[in-house]
């Protein structure tokens, strides 16, 4: 993710909380996933 990409407030809050935990000095690295695919999987799983 680049610095030009705005994060949703909820995502920003999650990342800030993760940084405050022990070991939170390191960068948080996550892989982007498709929201429609995730929702379809969640629906299929009930």
Short mmCIF file of N, CA, C and O in Angstrom, two decimals, residues 7-34:
data_model
loop_
_atom_site.label_atom_id
_atom_site.label_comp_id
_atom_site.label_asym_id
_atom_site.label_seq_id
_atom_site.Cartn_x
_atom_site.Cartn_y
_atom_site.Cartn_z
N UNK A 7 -6.92 5.19 4.06
CA UNK A 7 -7.47 4.02 4.74
C UNK A 7 -8.80 4.39 5.39
O UNK A 7 -8.98 5.50 5.87
N UNK A 8 -9.70 3.44 5.39
CA UNK A 8 -10.96 3.63 6.09
C UNK A 8 -10.65 3.83 7.57
O UNK A 8 -9.71 3.24 8.09
N UNK A 9 -11.42 4.66 8.26
CA UNK A 9 -11.15 4.91 9.68
C UNK A 9 -11.08 3.63 10.52
O UNK A 9 -10.25 3.52 11.41
N UNK A 10 -11.93 2.65 10.24
CA UNK A 10 -11.90 1.41 11.02
C UNK A 10 -10.60 0.66 10.80
O UNK A 10 -10.02 0.12 11.74
N UNK A 11 -10.12 0.65 9.57
CA UNK A 11 -8.85 -0.02 9.27
C UNK A 11 -7.72 0.71 9.96
O UNK A 11 -6.83 0.09 10.56
N UNK A 12 -7.73 2.02 9.91
CA UNK A 12 -6.69 2.82 10.57
C UNK A 12 -6.68 2.53 12.07
O UNK A 12 -5.63 2.38 12.67
N UNK A 13 -7.86 2.42 12.66
CA UNK A 13 -7.97 2.12 14.09
C UNK A 13 -7.38 0.76 14.42
O UNK A 13 -6.67 0.61 15.42
N UNK A 14 -7.65 -0.23 13.60
CA UNK A 14 -7.11 -1.57 13.80
C UNK A 14 -5.58 -1.56 13.71
O UNK A 14 -4.89 -2.16 14.54
N UNK A 15 -5.06 -0.87 12.71
CA UNK A 15 -3.61 -0.80 12.56
C UNK A 15 -2.96 -0.07 13.73
O UNK A 15 -1.90 -0.49 14.22
N UNK A 16 -3.57 0.99 14.21
CA UNK A 16 -3.03 1.72 15.36
C UNK A 16 -3.02 0.84 16.60
O UNK A 16 -2.06 0.83 17.37
N UNK A 17 -4.10 0.08 16.82
CA UNK A 17 -4.16 -0.81 17.97
C UNK A 17 -3.09 -1.89 17.88
O UNK A 17 -2.46 -2.24 18.88
N UNK A 18 -2.86 -2.41 16.68
CA UNK A 18 -1.82 -3.43 16.49
C UNK A 18 -0.44 -2.86 16.79
O UNK A 18 0.40 -3.54 17.38
N UNK A 19 -0.20 -1.62 16.43
CA UNK A 19 1.10 -1.00 16.69
C UNK A 19 1.33 -0.77 18.18
O UNK A 19 2.46 -0.75 18.63
N UNK A 20 0.25 -0.57 18.94
CA UNK A 20 0.37 -0.32 20.37
C UNK A 20 0.67 -1.58 21.16
O UNK A 20 1.13 -1.51 22.29
N UNK A 21 0.41 -2.74 20.59
CA UNK A 21 0.68 -4.00 21.27
C UNK A 21 2.17 -4.25 21.30
O UNK A 21 2.94 -3.67 20.55
N UNK A 22 2.59 -5.16 22.17
CA UNK A 22 4.00 -5.53 22.25
C UNK A 22 4.48 -5.97 20.88
O UNK A 22 3.80 -6.72 20.18
N UNK A 23 5.63 -5.46 20.48
CA UNK A 23 6.17 -5.79 19.17
C UNK A 23 5.57 -4.95 18.07
O UNK A 23 5.83 -5.19 16.89
N UNK A 24 4.79 -3.95 18.41
CA UNK A 24 4.10 -3.15 17.42
C UNK A 24 4.96 -2.09 16.76
O UNK A 24 4.45 -1.27 16.03
N UNK A 25 6.25 -2.13 17.02
CA UNK A 25 7.13 -1.13 16.41
C UNK A 25 7.37 -1.41 14.93
O UNK A 25 7.73 -0.52 14.18
N UNK A 26 7.19 -2.65 14.53
CA UNK A 26 7.42 -3.03 13.14
C UNK A 26 6.24 -2.63 12.27
O UNK A 26 5.12 -2.45 12.75
N UNK A 27 6.50 -2.50 10.97
CA UNK A 27 5.43 -2.20 10.03
C UNK A 27 4.42 -3.34 10.01
O UNK A 27 4.78 -4.51 10.17
N UNK A 28 3.18 -2.99 9.83
CA UNK A 28 2.13 -3.98 9.67
C UNK A 28 1.98 -4.24 8.19
O UNK A 28 1.78 -3.32 7.41
N UNK A 29 2.11 -5.50 7.79
CA UNK A 29 2.05 -5.86 6.38
C UNK A 29 0.90 -6.83 6.16
O UNK A 29 0.86 -7.89 6.78
N UNK A 30 -0.03 -6.43 5.35
CA UNK A 30 -1.18 -7.29 5.05
C UNK A 30 -1.35 -7.37 3.53
O UNK A 30 -0.99 -6.46 2.81
N UNK A 31 -1.90 -8.47 3.09
CA UNK A 31 -2.19 -8.63 1.68
C UNK A 31 -3.63 -8.21 1.42
O UNK A 31 -4.54 -8.59 2.17
N UNK A 32 -3.83 -7.44 0.39
CA UNK A 32 -5.18 -7.02 0.02
C UNK A 32 -5.95 -8.21 -0.52
O UNK A 32 -5.39 -9.06 -1.21
N UNK A 33 -7.22 -8.28 -0.15
CA UNK A 33 -8.08 -9.35 -0.65
C UNK A 33 -9.35 -8.74 -1.22
O UNK A 33 -9.72 -7.63 -0.87
N UNK A 34 -9.99 -9.49 -2.05
CA UNK A 34 -11.21 -9.03 -2.69
C UNK A 34 -12.37 -9.10 -1.70
O UNK A 34 -12.69 -10.18 -1.18
#
